[in-house]
Coordinates of C-alpha atoms in Angstrom, one line a residue:
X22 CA 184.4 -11.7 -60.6
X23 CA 183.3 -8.8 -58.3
X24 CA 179.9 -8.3 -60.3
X25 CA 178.2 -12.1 -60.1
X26 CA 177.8 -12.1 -56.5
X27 CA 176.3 -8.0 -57.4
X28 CA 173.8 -9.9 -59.9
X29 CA 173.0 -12.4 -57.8
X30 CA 171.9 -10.5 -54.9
X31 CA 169.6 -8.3 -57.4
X32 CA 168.0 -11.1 -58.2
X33 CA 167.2 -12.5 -55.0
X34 CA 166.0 -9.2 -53.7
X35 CA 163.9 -8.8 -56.7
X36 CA 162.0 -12.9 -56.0
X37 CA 161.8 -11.7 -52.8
X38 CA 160.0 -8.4 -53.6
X39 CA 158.1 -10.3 -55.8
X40 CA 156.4 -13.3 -53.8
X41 CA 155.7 -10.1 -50.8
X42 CA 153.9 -8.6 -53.5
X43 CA 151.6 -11.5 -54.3
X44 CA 151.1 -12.4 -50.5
X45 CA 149.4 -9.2 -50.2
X46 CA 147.5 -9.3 -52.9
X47 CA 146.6 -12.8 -51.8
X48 CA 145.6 -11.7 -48.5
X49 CA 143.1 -8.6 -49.8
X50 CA 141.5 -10.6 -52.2
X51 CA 137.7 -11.9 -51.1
X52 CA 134.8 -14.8 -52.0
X53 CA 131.7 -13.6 -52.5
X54 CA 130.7 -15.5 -50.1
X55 CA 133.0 -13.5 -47.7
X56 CA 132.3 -10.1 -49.0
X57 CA 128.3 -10.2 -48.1
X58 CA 129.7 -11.4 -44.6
X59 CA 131.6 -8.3 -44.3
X60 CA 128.8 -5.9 -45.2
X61 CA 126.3 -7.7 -43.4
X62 CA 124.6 -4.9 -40.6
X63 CA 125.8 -5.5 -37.2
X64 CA 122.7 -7.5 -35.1
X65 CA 120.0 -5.1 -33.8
X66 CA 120.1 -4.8 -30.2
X67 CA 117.3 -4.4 -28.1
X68 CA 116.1 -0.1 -27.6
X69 CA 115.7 0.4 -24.1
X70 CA 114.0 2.9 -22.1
X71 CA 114.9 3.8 -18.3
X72 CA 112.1 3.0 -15.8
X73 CA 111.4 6.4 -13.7
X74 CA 109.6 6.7 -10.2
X75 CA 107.3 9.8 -10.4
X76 CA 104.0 11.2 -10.1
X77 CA 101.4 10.3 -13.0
X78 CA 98.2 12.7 -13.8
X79 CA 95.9 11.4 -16.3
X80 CA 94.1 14.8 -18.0
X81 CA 91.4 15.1 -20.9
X82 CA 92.8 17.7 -22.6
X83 CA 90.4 20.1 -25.4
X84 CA 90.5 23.2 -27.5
X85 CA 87.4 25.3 -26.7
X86 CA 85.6 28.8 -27.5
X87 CA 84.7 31.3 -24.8
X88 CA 81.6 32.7 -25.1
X89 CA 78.6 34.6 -23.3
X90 CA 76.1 31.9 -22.4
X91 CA 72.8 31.0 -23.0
X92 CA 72.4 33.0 -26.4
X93 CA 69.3 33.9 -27.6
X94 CA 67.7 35.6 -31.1
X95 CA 65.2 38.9 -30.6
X96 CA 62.9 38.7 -33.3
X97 CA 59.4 41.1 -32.6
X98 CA 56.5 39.2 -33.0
X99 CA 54.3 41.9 -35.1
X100 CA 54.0 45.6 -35.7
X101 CA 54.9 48.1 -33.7
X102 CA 52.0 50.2 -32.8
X103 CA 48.8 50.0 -34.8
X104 CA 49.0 47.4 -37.9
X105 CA 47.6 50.4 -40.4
X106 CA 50.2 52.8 -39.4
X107 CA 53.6 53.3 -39.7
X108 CA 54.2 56.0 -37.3
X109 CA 52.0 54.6 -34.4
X110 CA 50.3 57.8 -33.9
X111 CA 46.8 56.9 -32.7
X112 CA 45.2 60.0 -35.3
X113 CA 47.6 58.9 -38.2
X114 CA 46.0 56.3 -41.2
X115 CA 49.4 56.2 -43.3
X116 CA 50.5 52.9 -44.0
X117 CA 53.8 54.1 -43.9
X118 CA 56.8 51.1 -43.6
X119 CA 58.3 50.5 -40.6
X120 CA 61.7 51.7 -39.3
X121 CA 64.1 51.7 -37.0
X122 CA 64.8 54.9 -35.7
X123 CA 66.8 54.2 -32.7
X124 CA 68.8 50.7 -32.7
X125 CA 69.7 48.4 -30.0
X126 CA 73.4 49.0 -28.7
X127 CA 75.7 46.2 -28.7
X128 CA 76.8 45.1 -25.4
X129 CA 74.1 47.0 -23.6
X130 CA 72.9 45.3 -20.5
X131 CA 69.0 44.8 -20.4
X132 CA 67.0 44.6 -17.6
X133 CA 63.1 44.1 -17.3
X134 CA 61.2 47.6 -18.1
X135 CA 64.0 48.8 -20.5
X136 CA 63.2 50.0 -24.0
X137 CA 65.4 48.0 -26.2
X138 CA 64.7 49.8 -29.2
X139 CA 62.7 51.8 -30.9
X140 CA 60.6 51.7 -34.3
X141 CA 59.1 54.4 -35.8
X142 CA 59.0 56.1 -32.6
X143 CA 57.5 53.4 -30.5
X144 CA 59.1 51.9 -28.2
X145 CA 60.3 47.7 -28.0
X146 CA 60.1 46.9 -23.9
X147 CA 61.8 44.3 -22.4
X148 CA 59.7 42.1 -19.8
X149 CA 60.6 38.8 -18.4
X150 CA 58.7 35.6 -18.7
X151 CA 59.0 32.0 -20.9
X152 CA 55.8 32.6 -23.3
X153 CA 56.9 34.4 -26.4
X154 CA 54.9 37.7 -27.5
X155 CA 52.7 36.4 -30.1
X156 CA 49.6 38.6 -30.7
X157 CA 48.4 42.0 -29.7
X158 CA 47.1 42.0 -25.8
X159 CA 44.3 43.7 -25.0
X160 CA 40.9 44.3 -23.8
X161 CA 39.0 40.7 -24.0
X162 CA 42.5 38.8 -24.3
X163 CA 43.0 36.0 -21.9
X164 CA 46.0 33.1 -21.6
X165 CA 48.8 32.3 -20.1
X166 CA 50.9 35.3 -22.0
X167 CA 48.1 37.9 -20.5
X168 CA 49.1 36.3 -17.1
X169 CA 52.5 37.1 -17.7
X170 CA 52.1 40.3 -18.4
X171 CA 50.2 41.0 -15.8
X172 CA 53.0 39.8 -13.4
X173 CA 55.5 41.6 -14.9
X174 CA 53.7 45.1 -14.8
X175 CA 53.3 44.2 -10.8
X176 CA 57.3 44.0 -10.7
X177 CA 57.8 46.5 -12.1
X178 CA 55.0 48.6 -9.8
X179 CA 52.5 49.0 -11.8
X180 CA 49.9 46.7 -10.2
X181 CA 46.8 45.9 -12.8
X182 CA 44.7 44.6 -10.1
X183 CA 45.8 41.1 -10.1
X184 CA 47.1 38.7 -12.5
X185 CA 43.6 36.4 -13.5
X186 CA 44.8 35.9 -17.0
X187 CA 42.3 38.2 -18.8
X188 CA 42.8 41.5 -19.9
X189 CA 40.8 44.4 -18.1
X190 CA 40.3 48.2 -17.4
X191 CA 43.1 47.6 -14.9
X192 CA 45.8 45.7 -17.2
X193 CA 45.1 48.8 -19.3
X194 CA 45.1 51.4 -16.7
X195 CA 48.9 49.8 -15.5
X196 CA 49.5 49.8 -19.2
X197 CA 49.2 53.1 -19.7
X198 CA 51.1 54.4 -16.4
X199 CA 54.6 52.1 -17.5
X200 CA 54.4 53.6 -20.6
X201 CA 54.0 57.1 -19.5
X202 CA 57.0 56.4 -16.8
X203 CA 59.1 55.0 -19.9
X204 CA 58.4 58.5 -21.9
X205 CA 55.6 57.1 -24.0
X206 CA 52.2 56.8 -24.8
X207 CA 50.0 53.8 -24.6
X208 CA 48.3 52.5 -28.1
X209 CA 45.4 53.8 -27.6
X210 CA 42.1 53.7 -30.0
X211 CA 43.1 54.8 -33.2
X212 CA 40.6 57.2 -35.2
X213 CA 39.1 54.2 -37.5
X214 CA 38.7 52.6 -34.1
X215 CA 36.4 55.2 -32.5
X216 CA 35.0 56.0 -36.2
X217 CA 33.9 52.4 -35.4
X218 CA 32.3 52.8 -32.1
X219 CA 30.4 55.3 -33.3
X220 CA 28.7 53.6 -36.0
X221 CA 27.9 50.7 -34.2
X222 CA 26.1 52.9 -31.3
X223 CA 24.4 54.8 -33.9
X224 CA 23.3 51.6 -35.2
X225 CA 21.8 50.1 -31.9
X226 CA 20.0 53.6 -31.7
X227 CA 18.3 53.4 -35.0
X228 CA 17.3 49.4 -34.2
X229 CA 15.7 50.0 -30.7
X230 CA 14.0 52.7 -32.2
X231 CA 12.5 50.6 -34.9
X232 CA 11.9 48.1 -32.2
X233 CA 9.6 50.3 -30.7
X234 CA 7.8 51.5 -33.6
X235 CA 7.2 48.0 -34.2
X236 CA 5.6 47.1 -30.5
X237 CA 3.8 50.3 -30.8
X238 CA 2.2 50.8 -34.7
X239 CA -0.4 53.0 -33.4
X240 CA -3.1 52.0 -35.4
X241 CA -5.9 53.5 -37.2
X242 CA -8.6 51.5 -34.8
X243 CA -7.8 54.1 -31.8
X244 CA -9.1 57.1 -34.4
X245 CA -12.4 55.9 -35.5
X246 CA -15.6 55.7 -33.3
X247 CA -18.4 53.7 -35.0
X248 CA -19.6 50.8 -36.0
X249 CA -18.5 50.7 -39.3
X250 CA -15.2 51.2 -38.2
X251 CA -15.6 47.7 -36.3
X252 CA -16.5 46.0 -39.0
X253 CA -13.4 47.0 -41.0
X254 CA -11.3 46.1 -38.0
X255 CA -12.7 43.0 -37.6
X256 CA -12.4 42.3 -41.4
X257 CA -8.8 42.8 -41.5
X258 CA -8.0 41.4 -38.2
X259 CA -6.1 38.1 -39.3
X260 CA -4.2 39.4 -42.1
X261 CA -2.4 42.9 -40.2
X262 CA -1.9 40.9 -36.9
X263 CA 0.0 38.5 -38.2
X264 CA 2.3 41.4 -40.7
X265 CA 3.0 43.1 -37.0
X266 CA 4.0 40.0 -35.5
X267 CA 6.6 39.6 -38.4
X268 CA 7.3 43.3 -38.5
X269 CA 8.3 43.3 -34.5
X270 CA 10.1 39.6 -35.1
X271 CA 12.5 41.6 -37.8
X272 CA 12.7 44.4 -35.6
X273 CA 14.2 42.4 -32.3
X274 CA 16.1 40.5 -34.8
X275 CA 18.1 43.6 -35.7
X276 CA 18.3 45.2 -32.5
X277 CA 19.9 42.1 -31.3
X278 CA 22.3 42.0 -34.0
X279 CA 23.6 45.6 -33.3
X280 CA 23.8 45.0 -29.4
X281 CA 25.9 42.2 -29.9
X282 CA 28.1 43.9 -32.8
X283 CA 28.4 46.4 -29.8
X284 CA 29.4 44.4 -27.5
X285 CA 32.0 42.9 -29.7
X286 CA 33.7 45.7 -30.1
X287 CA 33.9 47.2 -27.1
X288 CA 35.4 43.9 -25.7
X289 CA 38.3 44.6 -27.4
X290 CA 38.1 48.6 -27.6
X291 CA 40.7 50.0 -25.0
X292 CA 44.4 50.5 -24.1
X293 CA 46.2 47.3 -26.2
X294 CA 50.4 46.3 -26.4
X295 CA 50.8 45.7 -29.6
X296 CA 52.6 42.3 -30.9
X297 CA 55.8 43.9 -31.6
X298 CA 56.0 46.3 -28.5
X299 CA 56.8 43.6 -25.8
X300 CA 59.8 41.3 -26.3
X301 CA 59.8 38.2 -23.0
X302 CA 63.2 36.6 -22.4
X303 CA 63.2 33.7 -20.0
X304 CA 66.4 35.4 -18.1
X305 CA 67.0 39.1 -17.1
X306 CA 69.2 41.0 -16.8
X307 CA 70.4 39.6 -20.1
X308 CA 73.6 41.5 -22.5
X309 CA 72.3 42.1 -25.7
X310 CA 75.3 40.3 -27.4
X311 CA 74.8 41.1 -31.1
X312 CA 73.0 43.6 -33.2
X313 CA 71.6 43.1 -36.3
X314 CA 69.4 45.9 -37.4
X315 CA 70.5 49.5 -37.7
X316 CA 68.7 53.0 -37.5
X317 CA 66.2 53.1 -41.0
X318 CA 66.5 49.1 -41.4
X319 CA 63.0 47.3 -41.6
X320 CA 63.3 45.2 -38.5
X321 CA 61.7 42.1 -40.6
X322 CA 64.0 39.4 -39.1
X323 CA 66.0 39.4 -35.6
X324 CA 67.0 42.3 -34.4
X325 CA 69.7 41.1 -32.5
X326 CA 71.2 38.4 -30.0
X327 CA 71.0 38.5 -26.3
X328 CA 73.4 36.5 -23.9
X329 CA 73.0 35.8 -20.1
X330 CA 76.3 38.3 -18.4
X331 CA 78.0 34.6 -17.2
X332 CA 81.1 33.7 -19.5
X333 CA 81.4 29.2 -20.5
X334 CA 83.7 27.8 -22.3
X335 CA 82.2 25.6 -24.8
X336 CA 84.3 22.5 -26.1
X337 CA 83.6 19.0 -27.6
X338 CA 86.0 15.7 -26.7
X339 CA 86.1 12.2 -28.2
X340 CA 83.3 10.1 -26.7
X341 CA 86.0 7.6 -25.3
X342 CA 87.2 10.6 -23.1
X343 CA 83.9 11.5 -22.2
X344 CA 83.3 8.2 -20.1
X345 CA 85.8 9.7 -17.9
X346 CA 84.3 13.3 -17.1
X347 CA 81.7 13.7 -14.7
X348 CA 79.9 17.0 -13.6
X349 CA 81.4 19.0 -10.9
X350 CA 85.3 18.0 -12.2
X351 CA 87.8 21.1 -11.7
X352 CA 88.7 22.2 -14.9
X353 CA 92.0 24.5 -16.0
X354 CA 90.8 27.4 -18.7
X355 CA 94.1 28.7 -20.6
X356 CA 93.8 31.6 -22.8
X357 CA 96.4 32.2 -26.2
X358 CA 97.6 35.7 -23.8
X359 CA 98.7 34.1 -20.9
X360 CA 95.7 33.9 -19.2
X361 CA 95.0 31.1 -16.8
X362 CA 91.4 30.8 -14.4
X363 CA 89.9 27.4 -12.4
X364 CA 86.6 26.4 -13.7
X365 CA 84.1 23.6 -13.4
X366 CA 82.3 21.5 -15.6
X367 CA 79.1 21.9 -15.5
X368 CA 77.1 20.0 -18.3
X369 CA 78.5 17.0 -20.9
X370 CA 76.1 15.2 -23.6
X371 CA 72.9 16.2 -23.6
X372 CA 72.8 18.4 -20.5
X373 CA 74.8 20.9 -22.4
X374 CA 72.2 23.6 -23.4
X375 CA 71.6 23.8 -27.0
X376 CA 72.3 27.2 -29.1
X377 CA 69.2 29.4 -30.1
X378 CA 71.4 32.0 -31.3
X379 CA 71.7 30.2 -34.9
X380 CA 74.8 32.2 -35.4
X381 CA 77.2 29.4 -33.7
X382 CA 78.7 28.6 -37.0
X383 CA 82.1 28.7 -35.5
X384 CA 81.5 27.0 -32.1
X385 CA 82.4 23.6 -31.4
X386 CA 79.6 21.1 -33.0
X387 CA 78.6 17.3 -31.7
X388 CA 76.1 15.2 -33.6
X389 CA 73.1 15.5 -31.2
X390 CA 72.4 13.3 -28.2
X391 CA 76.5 12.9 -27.8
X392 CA 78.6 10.0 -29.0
X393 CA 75.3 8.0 -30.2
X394 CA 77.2 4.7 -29.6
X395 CA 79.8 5.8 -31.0
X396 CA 83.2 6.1 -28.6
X397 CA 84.8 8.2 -31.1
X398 CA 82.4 10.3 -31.8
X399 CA 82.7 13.7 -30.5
X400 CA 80.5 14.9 -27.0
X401 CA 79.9 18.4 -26.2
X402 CA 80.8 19.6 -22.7
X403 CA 80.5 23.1 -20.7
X404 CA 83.0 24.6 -18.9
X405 CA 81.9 27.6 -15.9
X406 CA 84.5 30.1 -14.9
X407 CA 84.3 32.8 -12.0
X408 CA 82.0 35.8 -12.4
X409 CA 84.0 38.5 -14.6
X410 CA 86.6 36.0 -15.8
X411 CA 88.0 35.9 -19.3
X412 CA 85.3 38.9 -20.5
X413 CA 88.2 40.1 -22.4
X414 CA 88.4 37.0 -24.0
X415 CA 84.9 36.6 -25.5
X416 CA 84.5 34.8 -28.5
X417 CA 88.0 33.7 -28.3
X418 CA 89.6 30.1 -28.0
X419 CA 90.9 28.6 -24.8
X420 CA 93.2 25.5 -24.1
X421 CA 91.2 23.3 -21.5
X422 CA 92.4 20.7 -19.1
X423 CA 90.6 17.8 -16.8
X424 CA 92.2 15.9 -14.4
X425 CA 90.8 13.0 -14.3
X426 CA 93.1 10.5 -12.4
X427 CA 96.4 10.8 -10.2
X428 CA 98.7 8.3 -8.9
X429 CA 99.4 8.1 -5.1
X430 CA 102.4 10.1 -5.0
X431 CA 105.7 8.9 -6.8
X432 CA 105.1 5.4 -8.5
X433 CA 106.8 3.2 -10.7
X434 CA 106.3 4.2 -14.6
X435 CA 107.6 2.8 -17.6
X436 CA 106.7 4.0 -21.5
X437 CA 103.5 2.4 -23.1
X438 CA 105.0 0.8 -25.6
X439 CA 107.0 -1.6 -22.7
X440 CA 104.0 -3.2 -21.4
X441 CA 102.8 -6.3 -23.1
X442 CA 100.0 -8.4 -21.8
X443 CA 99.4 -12.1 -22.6
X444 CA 96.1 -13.6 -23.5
X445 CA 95.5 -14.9 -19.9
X446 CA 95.4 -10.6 -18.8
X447 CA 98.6 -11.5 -17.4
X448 CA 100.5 -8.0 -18.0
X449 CA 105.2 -7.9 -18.5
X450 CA 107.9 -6.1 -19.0
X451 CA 111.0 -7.6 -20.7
X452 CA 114.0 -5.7 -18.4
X453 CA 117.7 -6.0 -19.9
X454 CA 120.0 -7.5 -17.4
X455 CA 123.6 -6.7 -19.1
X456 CA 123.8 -9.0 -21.9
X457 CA 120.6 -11.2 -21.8
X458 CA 116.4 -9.8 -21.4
X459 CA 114.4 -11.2 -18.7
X460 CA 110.5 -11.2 -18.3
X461 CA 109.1 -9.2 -15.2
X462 CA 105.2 -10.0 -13.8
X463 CA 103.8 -6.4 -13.3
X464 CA 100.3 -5.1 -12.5
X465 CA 98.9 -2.3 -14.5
X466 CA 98.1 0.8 -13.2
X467 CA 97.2 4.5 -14.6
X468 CA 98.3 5.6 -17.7
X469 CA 98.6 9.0 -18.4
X470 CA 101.6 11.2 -20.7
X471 CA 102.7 8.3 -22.3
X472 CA 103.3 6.4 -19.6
X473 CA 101.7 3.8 -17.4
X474 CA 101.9 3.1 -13.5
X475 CA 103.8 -0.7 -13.0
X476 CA 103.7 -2.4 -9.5
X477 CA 106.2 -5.5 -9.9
X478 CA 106.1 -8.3 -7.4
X479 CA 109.3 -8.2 -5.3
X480 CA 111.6 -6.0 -6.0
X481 CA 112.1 -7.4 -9.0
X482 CA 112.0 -3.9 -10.8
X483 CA 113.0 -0.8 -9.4
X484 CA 113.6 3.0 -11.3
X485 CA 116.4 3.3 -13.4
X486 CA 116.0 -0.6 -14.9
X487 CA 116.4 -0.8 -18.5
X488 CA 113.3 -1.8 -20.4
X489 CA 112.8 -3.2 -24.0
X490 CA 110.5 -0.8 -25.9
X491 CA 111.7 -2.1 -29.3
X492 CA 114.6 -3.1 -31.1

């Protein structure tokens, strides 16, 4: 009897273990309907960005090149010393080629007077003025490049007399004394040249002579004595006078020709600079920047590049941020070692000096005449630093900055992406105000970093508010 009630309790315990068992598996068990629900992604709340109260500076901000400025090619116009000679010996004939045989140095400074170079033992000067060497100057030459030369020999103390514009005894007398002082010898006549004069003198000779023999036959009528004599004369009288007239006619004829073949000459025989003797540059002193030739090259193309001694930085910037630079702006030069000066800008557009170096391959490039219309395209602009700043860093790179707006002390600032402006102008920003987002009226201000300057109406925003930048 002692085991049914055992049984029975087994049994009840196990009906009871049983239904648990399907309640929680009841309870687990999901639609599909409520399974989605469950893995659904919580509701995106709104991103929200502090509002701060702090200064705002609004820079254009460039990468530029330092560099010497104004850069300039040398190229020499002609020969150096006679065109039939090599050496430019005045005595020598050989058509020997030309070469350098002492090259321009590299970072040299050049001022006006100074030999530059020298080819085949003449000398290259230096002189300043704006019309390039072009042609030989000498006796009978006049313009605006004899002029020039004539000022520059006066700087330099060697007075020609006056600066007329044509070429005299005394441009060649103040010729010859600069090139003496330099160590040198003017080009003088060469030998073919007085070989010349020569002949030509010796042909005016033998024309006047003939020119006289022709006024003066002497004549076979001042001999004879009789009356025969006067018959013959008067028989021939038409026919020789008119062979003299023609005889002295030819006669003039050529001793004009030689006087003026003369006279040709000796307007140009004298003390001459040769084409490629004289090099002008606008601006002097100048740093010869580059050199392109060396000692026994044919100096056939430029010989090297000169610079002013004033260090730019040279940079370009979008044409939109151009519209916000003006001349006269302070500008912040930073080097790659540290280096940090104050410059100005001084040119933008088409103020900017262009490049006559033609070696700028590297520089900063802007289509001509700046943006063209274009408010992306890029603008070139020009940076001056302090005399003997960033000479170390020539023809190195340099970080430049522009302020170009500042707020008026601390100021109200949210991110960019806050402000939103309706199509009335009217310009918001949705603050979070702890569970729900409001919209607050602001007024626009500068925008610089990022950020942009918000004046709200009220106090209606104030630093440290939440605003909506996304969700």
């Amino acid at each position: 009897m002692s085991s049914r009630p055992r049984q029975l309790g087994i049994v009840v315990a196990g009906v009871a273990l049983v239904g648990s068992g399907g309640w929680f598996a009841g309870s687990q068990m999901q639609s599909p309907a409520d399974a989605a629900a469950a893995h659904r992604p919580p509701q995106a709340q709104p991103v929200t960005v502090a509002v701060e109260r702090r200064p705002l500076t609004a820079s254009v901000i460039t990468q530029g090149s330092v560099e010497y400025a104004s850069p300039r090619r040398v190229t020499l116009a002609g020969p150096v010393g006679p065109p039939d000679s090599g050496s430019g010996d005045s005595g020598a004939g050989d058509a020997a080629v030309q070469r350098v045989t002492k090259a321009p140095v590299a970072g040299a400074r050049v001022k006006e007077g100074d030999v530059l170079m020298q080819v085949s033992g003449r000398p290259v000067l230096v002189l300043r003025g704006s019309v390039p060497m072009y042609r030989t100057l000498g006796p009978g030459a006049s313009g605006d490049d004899v002029e020039q030369l004539e000022r520059a020999l006066g700087r330099l103390g060697f007075d020609p007399g006056g600066s007329d514009g044509t070429y005299g005894q005394g441009d060649a007398a103040a010729v010859s004394r600069w090139y003496g002082s330099e160590g040198f010898r003017a080009q003088e006549p060469s030998f073919a040249d007085r070989q010349q004069l020569g002949t030509l003198e010796a042909a005016v000779t033998t024309a006047r002579q003939a020119l006289l023999a022709a006024q003066n036959p002497g004549g076979a009528e001042e001999s004879g004595g009789g009356a025969g004599a006067s018959a013959g004369a008067g028989a021939g009288a038409g026919a020789g006078g008119e062979a003299e007239r023609l005889r002295l006619r030819a006669a003039q004829q050529q001793s004009d020709t030689a006087d003026a073949a003369l006279s040709a000459f000796r307007a140009g025989y004298g003390t001459k600079v040769p084409a490629g003797e004289i090099v002008f540059l606008p601006d002097l002193p100048a740093r010869l920047d580059k050199v392109s030739v060396k000692t026994g090259d044919t100096p056939s193309g430029p010989v090297g590049t000169v610079t002013s001694s004033e260090v730019v930085v040279q940079a370009v910037v979008p044409g939109s941020d151009a519209t916000l630079l003006r001349a006269g702006m302070t500008a912040r030069v930073e080097t790659p070692d540290g280096e940090e000066v104050e410059g100005r800008l001084v040119a933008l557009g088409d103020d900017v000096p262009k490049n006559d170096a033609g070696d700028d391959k590297d520089a900063p490039v802007a289509p001509d005449g700046g943006s063209g219309g274009d408010a992306s395209a890029p603008v070139p602009i020009r940076i001056s630093v302090p005399s003997g700043k960033l000479t170390e860093n020539a023809d190195g790179s340099a970080k430049v900055t522009i302020e170009v707006g500042a707020s008026d002390g601390d100021v109200l600032t949210v991110p960019i992406a806050a402000l939103h402006t309706s199509a009335d102008g009217q310009a918001t920003v949705r603050v979070r105000r702890g569970t729900t987002v409001v919209r607050v009226s602001v007024e626009a201000g500068l925008s610089a970093e990022g950020r942009v300057e918000v004046t709200p109406s009220g106090d209606t925003l104030k630093a440290g508010d939440p605003v909506v930048v996304g969700r």
